[in-house]
Amino acid sequence: MSIRSSDIDAVDTIILPPVRDLGDGFTVRRALPSTHRRMVGPFIFFDQMGEAVFNSGEGLDVRPHPHIGLATVTYLLEGEILHRDSVGSVQSIRPGEVNWMTAGSGIVHSERTSDENRAKGGKLFGLQTWVALPTQHEEADPGFSHHKAQEIPTIEDAGTRLTLIAGSSDGLVSPVKTFSDMVYADIVLQDGARYQVKAEHIERAIYVVAGEVEVIGQTGGFATGELVVFKPGAEIVLRAKGGARLMLLGGEPLPEKRNIYWNFVSSSAERIEQAKADWQAQRFAKVPDESEFIPLPA
């Protein structure tokens, strides 16, 4: 994990996440948390998954693992993932759709390639983020919701397309139920197209999925794989250089510090220790029809 400096007045931090190979050619770029920035608004984890190419017979196999104190948000650009969890959900997610899983007091889930897609192979490319829950919701009942692509609001104007995955922005409100102020959007810009990053949310960042953008009136730009955190209240108008795709994320920061260990997030260090002990003793609810699990890291 590294950062680079910027001459742009509106920029707080630019994070260059490293590429990590998780095996079988499946790579991730983990932009949050980093040593330079732990959170942006309520977002405490940001992974780009892939782009991976699976041959026939290959696929994703993330065995059952637990979460507490957060919500996971899965959004794909290519491919498909089959989600199963301990509240009984079985759901495939495809590009443009949204999976929101509330861990709350504790949930277990797996993420795999379906038998049908494993047989034919294919690509997998997407984003998974974790949203830390406010203290009054950290122990909420676990739950899961899925939203089809046509349910997610989208606006297009002058070469810019914005899809609002969760939260509110640009006069849109996503149907995905959230627990705090936030914005999470997929923005596609044609060459030369502009987008104004609104100052309605205290903390804001963009992750450049593809291409390059610049801030109008400033020198320099941001390239593929960079997480750019802007200063609160700064006026920012982005312009694409050759076409670009961005993820916009942010919101109001939570007032309390969050502890994070493995897949557990909590305002209480003691609650993290309890979750570790519960997973080691296998006291979490099981995922139906799954016998495997990921052990607690040493």
CSV table of N, CA and C in Angstrom, one decimal, residues 167-173 181-183 195-204 233-234 248 251-252:
chain,number,residue,atom,x,y,z
A,167,GLY,N,-27.6,4.9,-0.9
A,167,GLY,CA,-27.5,6.2,-0.4
A,167,GLY,C,-28.2,7.2,-1.2
A,168,SER,N,-27.7,8.5,-1.2
A,168,SER,CA,-28.4,9.6,-2.0
A,168,SER,C,-27.3,10.4,-2.7
A,169,SER,N,-27.6,10.9,-3.8
A,169,SER,CA,-26.8,11.9,-4.5
A,169,SER,C,-27.5,12.3,-5.8
A,170,ASP,N,-27.1,13.6,-6.3
A,170,ASP,CA,-27.6,14.1,-7.5
A,170,ASP,C,-29.1,14.0,-7.7
A,171,GLY,N,-29.9,14.2,-6.6
A,171,GLY,CA,-31.3,14.2,-6.6
A,171,GLY,C,-31.9,12.8,-6.6
A,172,LEU,N,-31.1,11.7,-6.5
A,172,LEU,CA,-31.5,10.3,-6.5
A,172,LEU,C,-31.4,9.7,-5.1
A,173,VAL,N,-32.3,8.8,-4.9
A,173,VAL,CA,-32.2,8.0,-3.6
A,173,VAL,C,-32.3,6.5,-4.0
A,181,ASP,N,-25.9,8.1,6.8
A,181,ASP,CA,-25.7,8.9,5.6
A,181,ASP,C,-24.6,8.4,4.8
A,182,MET,N,-24.8,8.2,3.4
A,182,MET,CA,-23.8,7.6,2.6
A,182,MET,C,-24.1,7.9,1.1
A,183,VAL,N,-23.1,7.7,0.3
A,183,VAL,CA,-23.3,7.7,-1.1
A,183,VAL,C,-22.4,6.6,-1.7
A,195,TYR,N,-18.2,15.5,-14.6
A,195,TYR,CA,-19.0,15.2,-13.4
A,195,TYR,C,-18.6,16.0,-12.2
A,196,GLN,N,-19.6,16.7,-11.7
A,196,GLN,CA,-19.3,17.5,-10.4
A,196,GLN,C,-19.6,16.6,-9.2
A,197,VAL,N,-18.5,16.4,-8.4
A,197,VAL,CA,-18.6,15.7,-7.2
A,197,VAL,C,-19.3,16.6,-6.1
A,198,LYS,N,-20.5,16.3,-5.8
A,198,LYS,CA,-21.3,17.2,-4.9
A,198,LYS,C,-20.7,17.2,-3.5
A,199,ALA,N,-20.9,18.4,-2.9
A,199,ALA,CA,-20.4,18.5,-1.5
A,199,ALA,C,-21.4,18.2,-0.4
A,200,GLU,N,-22.5,17.5,-0.8
A,200,GLU,CA,-23.6,17.2,0.1
A,200,GLU,C,-23.2,16.2,1.2
A,201,HIS,N,-22.1,15.4,0.9
A,201,HIS,CA,-21.6,14.5,1.9
A,201,HIS,C,-20.3,14.9,2.4
A,202,ILE,N,-20.1,14.8,3.7
A,202,ILE,CA,-18.9,15.3,4.4
A,202,ILE,C,-17.6,14.7,3.8
A,203,GLU,N,-17.5,13.4,3.8
A,203,GLU,CA,-16.4,12.7,3.2
A,203,GLU,C,-16.7,12.1,1.9
A,204,ARG,N,-15.8,12.2,0.9
A,204,ARG,CA,-16.0,11.7,-0.4
A,204,ARG,C,-14.7,11.2,-1.0
A,233,GLY,N,-16.0,19.6,1.7
A,233,GLY,CA,-16.4,20.9,1.2
A,233,GLY,C,-15.8,21.4,-0.1
A,234,ALA,N,-14.7,20.7,-0.6
A,234,ALA,CA,-14.0,21.1,-1.8
A,234,ALA,C,-14.9,21.0,-3.0
A,248,LEU,N,-17.9,6.2,-6.8
A,248,LEU,CA,-18.0,7.3,-5.9
A,248,LEU,C,-18.5,6.8,-4.5
A,251,GLY,N,-19.8,9.7,2.7
A,251,GLY,CA,-20.9,9.9,3.7
A,251,GLY,C,-20.4,10.6,4.9
A,252,GLU,N,-21.3,10.6,5.9
A,252,GLU,CA,-20.9,11.2,7.2
A,252,GLU,C,-20.1,10.2,8.0
